[in-house]
């Protein structure tokens, strides 16, 4: 198999910026290494990709005494770009497909036009299939 | 580091200054810049991110480029890669 066809699957459940940054960094690195990436958005990550939410919600999931604003300062100190800018860059540089769990889309009453970067809606069977076909699957 | 190669006096075909980038920015910058390097040409990457020294040899192994090694600069390091594909 050509290296360009080697695939990594990332299943993203969380929608908080500390975890979305993890997703974005791994995607960036995978693209740099010439892997193709399939990202599957589940419940909370689908919410985070909504056009009316993306870039506006800086909630973090852990260290709850740490405010989102304080966390953004930490990221700025580290020179770490916002997660959605990294995803945009990854999609420009490589093969990154972003899929939404159809149930999650339904739960948020979100159509494709309501979601940033998203390519399509998929069923859970395709998520399982993609994971089985990938070299590696990350769950975030 | 390949001791047989004089990296201090290495002439690169293309230089990427990624010292302002956090991981994996320098790696992405290297990938992007390699398209500007002729076959068997040398790409030089400057980075202050510790992860880059480990990522770039792995990237070379994955893609098929030749990792030539790295040398320390002042607060950063220089990584040299030969384009092989």
PDB file of C-alpha atoms in Angstrom:
ATOM      1  CA  UNK A   1       0.000   0.000   0.000  1.00  0.00           C
ATOM      2  CA  UNK A   2       1.271   3.467  -0.853  1.00  0.00           C
ATOM      3  CA  UNK A   3       1.966   5.586   2.187  1.00  0.00           C
ATOM      4  CA  UNK A   4      -0.508   8.205   0.954  1.00  0.00           C
ATOM      5  CA  UNK A   5      -3.274   5.668   1.427  1.00  0.00           C
ATOM      6  CA  UNK A   6      -2.456   4.859   5.015  1.00  0.00           C
ATOM      7  CA  UNK A   7      -5.247   6.092   7.182  1.00  0.00           C
ATOM      8  CA  UNK A   8      -5.696   7.249  10.753  1.00  0.00           C
ATOM      9  CA  UNK A   9      -9.126   7.501  12.326  1.00  0.00           C
ATOM     10  CA  UNK A  10      -9.893   9.994  15.062  1.00  0.00           C
ATOM     11  CA  UNK A  11     -13.162   9.632  16.911  1.00  0.00           C
ATOM     12  CA  UNK A  12     -13.920  12.825  18.794  1.00  0.00           C
ATOM     13  CA  UNK A  13     -16.523  12.726  21.496  1.00  0.00           C
ATOM     14  CA  UNK A  14     -15.497  15.766  23.523  1.00  0.00           C
ATOM     15  CA  UNK A  15     -16.209  19.319  22.431  1.00  0.00           C
ATOM     16  CA  UNK A  16     -14.015  21.253  24.830  1.00  0.00           C
ATOM     17  CA  UNK A  17     -11.048  23.198  23.552  1.00  0.00           C
ATOM     18  CA  UNK A  18      -8.380  21.362  25.542  1.00  0.00           C
ATOM     19  CA  UNK A  19      -9.376  18.112  23.863  1.00  0.00           C
ATOM     20  CA  UNK A  20     -10.098  19.665  20.461  1.00  0.00           C
ATOM     21  CA  UNK A  21      -6.546  20.999  20.473  1.00  0.00           C
ATOM     22  CA  UNK A  22      -5.341  17.422  20.967  1.00  0.00           C
ATOM     23  CA  UNK A  23      -7.420  16.381  17.973  1.00  0.00           C
ATOM     24  CA  UNK A  24      -6.040  19.228  15.869  1.00  0.00           C
ATOM     25  CA  UNK A  25      -2.399  18.610  16.787  1.00  0.00           C
ATOM     26  CA  UNK A  26      -2.646  14.896  16.003  1.00  0.00           C
ATOM     27  CA  UNK A  27      -4.351  15.718  12.706  1.00  0.00           C
ATOM     28  CA  UNK A  28      -1.626  18.220  11.811  1.00  0.00           C
ATOM     29  CA  UNK A  29       1.074  15.669  12.619  1.00  0.00           C
ATOM     30  CA  UNK A  30      -0.675  12.891  10.710  1.00  0.00           C
ATOM     31  CA  UNK A  31      -0.982  15.071   7.614  1.00  0.00           C
ATOM     32  CA  UNK A  32       2.673  16.052   7.858  1.00  0.00           C
ATOM     33  CA  UNK A  33       3.513  12.340   7.943  1.00  0.00           C
ATOM     34  CA  UNK A  34       1.391  11.748   4.828  1.00  0.00           C
ATOM     35  CA  UNK A  35      -1.374   9.798   6.477  1.00  0.00           C
ATOM     36  CA  UNK A  36      -4.922  10.451   5.430  1.00  0.00           C
ATOM     37  CA  UNK A  37      -7.199  11.285   8.334  1.00  0.00           C
ATOM     38  CA  UNK A  38     -10.855  10.529   8.920  1.00  0.00           C
ATOM     39  CA  UNK A  39     -12.323  12.451  11.815  1.00  0.00           C
ATOM     40  CA  UNK A  40     -15.660  11.352  13.207  1.00  0.00           C
ATOM     41  CA  UNK A  41     -17.524  13.851  15.326  1.00  0.00           C
ATOM     42  CA  UNK A  42     -19.809  12.519  18.013  1.00  0.00           C
ATOM     43  CA  UNK A  43     -22.144  14.409  20.323  1.00  0.00           C
ATOM     44  CA  UNK A  44     -20.171  17.241  21.924  1.00  0.00           C
ATOM     45  CA  UNK A  45     -17.612  17.679  19.183  1.00  0.00           C
ATOM     46  CA  UNK A  46     -20.428  18.160  16.677  1.00  0.00           C
ATOM     47  CA  UNK A  47     -21.672  21.006  18.857  1.00  0.00           C
ATOM     48  CA  UNK A  48     -18.185  22.549  18.836  1.00  0.00           C
ATOM     49  CA  UNK A  49     -18.084  22.485  15.014  1.00  0.00           C
ATOM     50  CA  UNK A  50     -21.347  24.392  14.701  1.00  0.00           C
ATOM     51  CA  UNK A  51     -20.808  27.644  12.826  1.00  0.00           C
ATOM     52  CA  UNK A  52     -22.518  29.655  15.537  1.00  0.00           C
ATOM     53  CA  UNK A  53     -20.291  28.092  18.232  1.00  0.00           C
ATOM     54  CA  UNK A  54     -16.870  27.532  16.653  1.00  0.00           C
ATOM     55  CA  UNK A  55     -14.295  29.944  18.001  1.00  0.00           C
ATOM     56  CA  UNK A  56     -16.715  31.277  20.609  1.00  0.00           C
ATOM     57  CA  UNK A  57     -16.905  28.499  23.191  1.00  0.00           C
ATOM     58  CA  UNK A  58     -13.653  28.133  25.128  1.00  0.00           C
ATOM     59  CA  UNK A  59     -14.898  25.688  27.770  1.00  0.00           C
ATOM     60  CA  UNK A  60     -12.299  23.276  29.086  1.00  0.00           C
ATOM     61  CA  UNK A  61     -13.108  19.847  30.421  1.00  0.00           C
ATOM     62  CA  UNK A  62     -10.513  19.323  33.119  1.00  0.00           C
ATOM     63  CA  UNK A  63      -9.001  21.523  35.815  1.00  0.00           C
ATOM     64  CA  UNK A  64     -12.291  23.279  36.242  1.00  0.00           C
ATOM     65  CA  UNK A  65     -10.680  25.959  38.378  1.00  0.00           C
ATOM     66  CA  UNK A  66      -8.897  26.927  35.168  1.00  0.00           C
ATOM     67  CA  UNK A  67     -11.058  29.286  33.169  1.00  0.00           C
ATOM     68  CA  UNK A  68     -11.207  29.090  29.418  1.00  0.00           C
ATOM     69  CA  UNK A  69      -9.712  32.569  29.135  1.00  0.00           C
ATOM     70  CA  UNK A  70      -6.765  31.579  31.332  1.00  0.00           C
ATOM     71  CA  UNK A  71      -6.276  28.442  29.266  1.00  0.00           C
ATOM     72  CA  UNK A  72      -6.228  30.481  26.072  1.00  0.00           C
ATOM     73  CA  UNK A  73      -3.451  32.579  27.585  1.00  0.00           C
ATOM     74  CA  UNK A  74      -1.470  29.381  28.232  1.00  0.00           C
ATOM     75  CA  UNK A  75      -1.935  28.362  24.605  1.00  0.00           C
ATOM     76  CA  UNK A  76      -0.840  31.785  23.449  1.00  0.00           C
ATOM     77  CA  UNK A  77       2.317  31.523  25.553  1.00  0.00           C
ATOM     78  CA  UNK A  78       3.021  28.160  23.966  1.00  0.00           C
ATOM     79  CA  UNK A  79       2.478  29.554  20.477  1.00  0.00           C
ATOM     80  CA  UNK A  80      -0.338  27.061  19.921  1.00  0.00           C
ATOM     81  CA  UNK A  81      -2.869  28.089  17.302  1.00  0.00           C
ATOM     82  CA  UNK A  82      -6.622  27.728  17.868  1.00  0.00           C
ATOM     83  CA  UNK A  83      -7.791  24.206  17.085  1.00  0.00           C
ATOM     84  CA  UNK A  84     -10.009  25.263  14.188  1.00  0.00           C
ATOM     85  CA  UNK A  85      -7.115  27.055  12.478  1.00  0.00           C
ATOM     86  CA  UNK A  86      -5.028  23.875  12.733  1.00  0.00           C
ATOM     87  CA  UNK A  87      -7.876  21.857  11.227  1.00  0.00           C
ATOM     88  CA  UNK A  88      -8.196  24.376   8.393  1.00  0.00           C
ATOM     89  CA  UNK A  89      -4.452  24.084   7.756  1.00  0.00           C
ATOM     90  CA  UNK A  90      -4.584  20.284   7.814  1.00  0.00           C
ATOM     91  CA  UNK A  91      -7.393  20.244   5.278  1.00  0.00           C
ATOM     92  CA  UNK A  92      -5.447  22.573   3.006  1.00  0.00           C
ATOM     93  CA  UNK A  93      -2.311  20.433   3.182  1.00  0.00           C
ATOM     94  CA  UNK A  94      -3.628  16.904   3.147  1.00  0.00           C
ATOM     95  CA  UNK A  95      -6.501  14.507   2.980  1.00  0.00           C
ATOM     96  CA  UNK A  96      -8.679  15.161   6.010  1.00  0.00           C
ATOM     97  CA  UNK A  97     -12.307  14.196   5.922  1.00  0.00           C
ATOM     98  CA  UNK A  98     -14.603  15.240   8.713  1.00  0.00           C
ATOM     99  CA  UNK A  99     -17.726  13.213   9.254  1.00  0.00           C
ATOM    100  CA  UNK A 100     -20.551  13.719  11.695  1.00  0.00           C
ATOM    101  CA  UNK A 101     -22.426  10.964  13.443  1.00  0.00           C
ATOM    102  CA  UNK A 102     -25.903  11.296  11.989  1.00  0.00           C
ATOM    103  CA  UNK A 103     -27.501  10.942  15.412  1.00  0.00           C
ATOM    104  CA  UNK A 104     -25.378  13.791  16.759  1.00  0.00           C
ATOM    105  CA  UNK A 105     -26.376  15.966  13.847  1.00  0.00           C
ATOM    106  CA  UNK A 106     -29.991  15.183  14.518  1.00  0.00           C
ATOM    107  CA  UNK A 107     -29.593  15.872  18.237  1.00  0.00           C
ATOM    108  CA  UNK A 108     -28.295  19.373  17.517  1.00  0.00           C
ATOM    109  CA  UNK A 109     -30.733  19.897  14.623  1.00  0.00           C
ATOM    110  CA  UNK A 110     -27.651  20.583  12.534  1.00  0.00           C
ATOM    111  CA  UNK A 111     -27.500  20.264   8.770  1.00  0.00           C
ATOM    112  CA  UNK A 112     -24.279  20.356   6.758  1.00  0.00           C
ATOM    113  CA  UNK A 113     -24.688  24.079   6.142  1.00  0.00           C
ATOM    114  CA  UNK A 114     -24.672  24.652   9.906  1.00  0.00           C
ATOM    115  CA  UNK A 115     -21.306  22.934  10.475  1.00  0.00           C
ATOM    116  CA  UNK A 116     -17.804  24.180   9.703  1.00  0.00           C
ATOM    117  CA  UNK A 117     -15.375  21.919   7.808  1.00  0.00           C
ATOM    118  CA  UNK A 118     -17.774  18.967   7.852  1.00  0.00           C
ATOM    119  CA  UNK A 119     -17.966  16.794   4.724  1.00  0.00           C
ATOM    120  CA  UNK A 120     -20.884  14.505   5.453  1.00  0.00           C
ATOM    121  CA  UNK A 121     -23.061  12.611   7.883  1.00  0.00           C
ATOM    122  CA  UNK A 122     -22.346   8.957   8.563  1.00  0.00           C
ATOM    123  CA  UNK A 123     -23.781   6.079  10.528  1.00  0.00           C
ATOM    124  CA  UNK A 124     -22.069   4.356  13.430  1.00  0.00           C
ATOM    125  CA  UNK A 125     -21.348   1.373  11.198  1.00  0.00           C
ATOM    126  CA  UNK A 126     -19.058   3.505   9.042  1.00  0.00           C
ATOM    127  CA  UNK A 127     -17.193   4.746  12.116  1.00  0.00           C
ATOM    128  CA  UNK A 128     -16.542   1.169  13.191  1.00  0.00           C
ATOM    129  CA  UNK A 129     -15.582   0.197   9.642  1.00  0.00           C
ATOM    130  CA  UNK A 130     -13.176   3.117   9.295  1.00  0.00           C
ATOM    131  CA  UNK A 131     -11.520   2.273  12.576  1.00  0.00           C
ATOM    132  CA  UNK A 132     -11.103  -1.357  11.560  1.00  0.00           C
ATOM    133  CA  UNK A 133      -9.547  -0.285   8.241  1.00  0.00           C
ATOM    134  CA  UNK A 134      -7.137   2.223   9.828  1.00  0.00           C
ATOM    135  CA  UNK A 135      -3.630   1.712  11.064  1.00  0.00           C
ATOM    136  CA  UNK A 136      -4.586   3.502  14.253  1.00  0.00           C
ATOM    137  CA  UNK A 137      -7.663   4.967  15.898  1.00  0.00           C
ATOM    138  CA  UNK A 138      -7.588   7.718  18.489  1.00  0.00           C
ATOM    139  CA  UNK A 139     -10.538   8.375  20.737  1.00  0.00           C
ATOM    140  CA  UNK A 140     -10.668  11.863  22.171  1.00  0.00           C
TER     141      UNK A 140
ATOM    142  CA  UNK B   1      23.479  12.375  13.984  1.00  0.00           C
ATOM    143  CA  UNK B   2      25.548  11.151  11.066  1.00  0.00           C
ATOM    144  CA  UNK B   3      29.150  11.917  12.073  1.00  0.00           C
ATOM    145  CA  UNK B   4      30.426  11.333   8.548  1.00  0.00           C
ATOM    146  CA  UNK B   5      28.610  14.437   7.288  1.00  0.00           C
ATOM    147  CA  UNK B   6      29.921  17.905   8.015  1.00  0.00           C
ATOM    148  CA  UNK B   7      26.651  19.561   8.931  1.00  0.00           C
ATOM    149  CA  UNK B   8      28.342  22.758  10.124  1.00  0.00           C
ATOM    150  CA  UNK B   9      29.405  23.487   6.559  1.00  0.00           C
ATOM    151  CA  UNK B  10      26.383  21.962   4.858  1.00  0.00           C
ATOM    152  CA  UNK B  11      24.946  24.101   2.051  1.00  0.00           C
ATOM    153  CA  UNK B  12      21.190  23.704   1.945  1.00  0.00           C
ATOM    154  CA  UNK B  13      18.965  24.236  -1.069  1.00  0.00           C
ATOM    155  CA  UNK B  14      16.154  25.609   1.026  1.00  0.00           C
ATOM    156  CA  UNK B  15      15.956  26.953   4.565  1.00  0.00           C
ATOM    157  CA  UNK B  16      12.842  26.967   6.749  1.00  0.00           C
ATOM    158  CA  UNK B  17      12.942  29.104   9.865  1.00  0.00           C
ATOM    159  CA  UNK B  18      10.236  27.534  12.075  1.00  0.00           C
ATOM    160  CA  UNK B  19      11.589  28.804  15.386  1.00  0.00           C
ATOM    161  CA  UNK B  20       8.350  30.613  16.182  1.00  0.00           C
ATOM    162  CA  UNK B  21       6.288  27.457  15.636  1.00  0.00           C
ATOM    163  CA  UNK B  22       5.102  24.996  18.261  1.00  0.00           C
ATOM    164  CA  UNK B  23       4.889  21.271  17.595  1.00  0.00           C
ATOM    165  CA  UNK B  24       3.895  20.069  15.028  1.00  0.00           C
ATOM    166  CA  UNK B  25       4.330  23.374  13.148  1.00  0.00           C
ATOM    167  CA  UNK B  26       7.992  22.779  12.192  1.00  0.00           C
ATOM    168  CA  UNK B  27       7.103  19.364  10.822  1.00  0.00           C
ATOM    169  CA  UNK B  28       4.322  20.821   8.691  1.00  0.00           C
ATOM    170  CA  UNK B  29       6.659  23.589   7.584  1.00  0.00           C
ATOM    171  CA  UNK B  30       9.209  20.971   6.539  1.00  0.00           C
ATOM    172  CA  UNK B  31       6.603  19.042   4.577  1.00  0.00           C
ATOM    173  CA  UNK B  32       5.443  22.205   2.824  1.00  0.00           C
ATOM    174  CA  UNK B  33       8.989  23.370   2.075  1.00  0.00           C
ATOM    175  CA  UNK B  34      10.188  20.062   0.683  1.00  0.00           C
ATOM    176  CA  UNK B  35       8.257  20.698  -2.517  1.00  0.00           C
ATOM    177  CA  UNK B  36      10.697  23.556  -3.197  1.00  0.00           C
ATOM    178  CA  UNK B  37      13.754  21.338  -2.817  1.00  0.00           C
ATOM    179  CA  UNK B  38      15.117  19.535  -5.882  1.00  0.00           C
ATOM    180  CA  UNK B  39      15.558  15.761  -5.802  1.00  0.00           C
ATOM    181  CA  UNK B  40      18.657  14.939  -3.732  1.00  0.00           C
ATOM    182  CA  UNK B  41      18.703  18.549  -2.566  1.00  0.00           C
ATOM    183  CA  UNK B  42      19.052  19.543   1.085  1.00  0.00           C
ATOM    184  CA  UNK B  43      16.328  21.023   3.269  1.00  0.00           C
ATOM    185  CA  UNK B  44      17.442  22.821   6.421  1.00  0.00           C
ATOM    186  CA  UNK B  45      14.892  23.367   9.193  1.00  0.00           C
ATOM    187  CA  UNK B  46      15.442  25.656  12.142  1.00  0.00           C
ATOM    188  CA  UNK B  47      13.320  24.865  15.183  1.00  0.00           C
ATOM    189  CA  UNK B  48      13.273  25.656  18.870  1.00  0.00           C
ATOM    190  CA  UNK B  49      10.714  22.951  19.582  1.00  0.00           C
ATOM    191  CA  UNK B  50      12.268  19.871  21.183  1.00  0.00           C
ATOM    192  CA  UNK B  51       9.783  17.518  19.525  1.00  0.00           C
ATOM    193  CA  UNK B  52      11.026  18.414  16.060  1.00  0.00           C
ATOM    194  CA  UNK B  53      14.341  16.613  16.564  1.00  0.00           C
ATOM    195  CA  UNK B  54      12.440  13.390  17.081  1.00  0.00           C
ATOM    196  CA  UNK B  55       9.621  14.023  14.583  1.00  0.00           C
ATOM    197  CA  UNK B  56      11.719  14.808  11.534  1.00  0.00           C
ATOM    198  CA  UNK B  57      13.727  11.557  11.552  1.00  0.00           C
ATOM    199  CA  UNK B  58      10.420   9.667  11.830  1.00  0.00           C
ATOM    200  CA  UNK B  59       8.945  11.739   9.020  1.00  0.00           C
ATOM    201  CA  UNK B  60      11.961  10.868   6.856  1.00  0.00           C
ATOM    202  CA  UNK B  61      11.542   7.201   7.680  1.00  0.00           C
ATOM    203  CA  UNK B  62       7.852   7.350   6.787  1.00  0.00           C
ATOM    204  CA  UNK B  63       8.189   9.372   3.579  1.00  0.00           C
ATOM    205  CA  UNK B  64      11.508   8.042   2.361  1.00  0.00           C
ATOM    206  CA  UNK B  65      13.737  11.111   2.681  1.00  0.00           C
ATOM    207  CA  UNK B  66      17.236  10.825   4.121  1.00  0.00           C
ATOM    208  CA  UNK B  67      17.718  12.318   7.552  1.00  0.00           C
ATOM    209  CA  UNK B  68      21.202  13.761   7.715  1.00  0.00           C
ATOM    210  CA  UNK B  69      21.258  14.916  11.338  1.00  0.00           C
ATOM    211  CA  UNK B  70      21.021  18.038  13.448  1.00  0.00           C
ATOM    212  CA  UNK B  71      23.314  20.576  15.058  1.00  0.00           C
ATOM    213  CA  UNK B  72      22.747  23.012  17.895  1.00  0.00           C
ATOM    214  CA  UNK B  73      22.322  26.716  17.270  1.00  0.00           C
ATOM    215  CA  UNK B  74      21.832  29.419  19.908  1.00  0.00           C
ATOM    216  CA  UNK B  75      18.537  28.494  21.536  1.00  0.00           C
ATOM    217  CA  UNK B  76      17.477  26.383  18.610  1.00  0.00           C
ATOM    218  CA  UNK B  77      18.743  23.592  16.392  1.00  0.00           C
ATOM    219  CA  UNK B  78      19.194  22.989  12.703  1.00  0.00           C
ATOM    220  CA  UNK B  79      17.952  19.806  11.092  1.00  0.00           C
ATOM    221  CA  UNK B  80      19.121  18.619   7.682  1.00  0.00           C
ATOM    222  CA  UNK B  81      17.165  16.381   5.346  1.00  0.00           C
ATOM    223  CA  UNK B  82      17.993  15.163   1.843  1.00  0.00           C
ATOM    224  CA  UNK B  83      15.004  14.920  -0.496  1.00  0.00           C
ATOM    225  CA  UNK B  84      14.706  11.399  -1.874  1.00  0.00           C
ATOM    226  CA  UNK B  85      11.237  11.373  -3.443  1.00  0.00           C
TER     227      UNK B  85
END
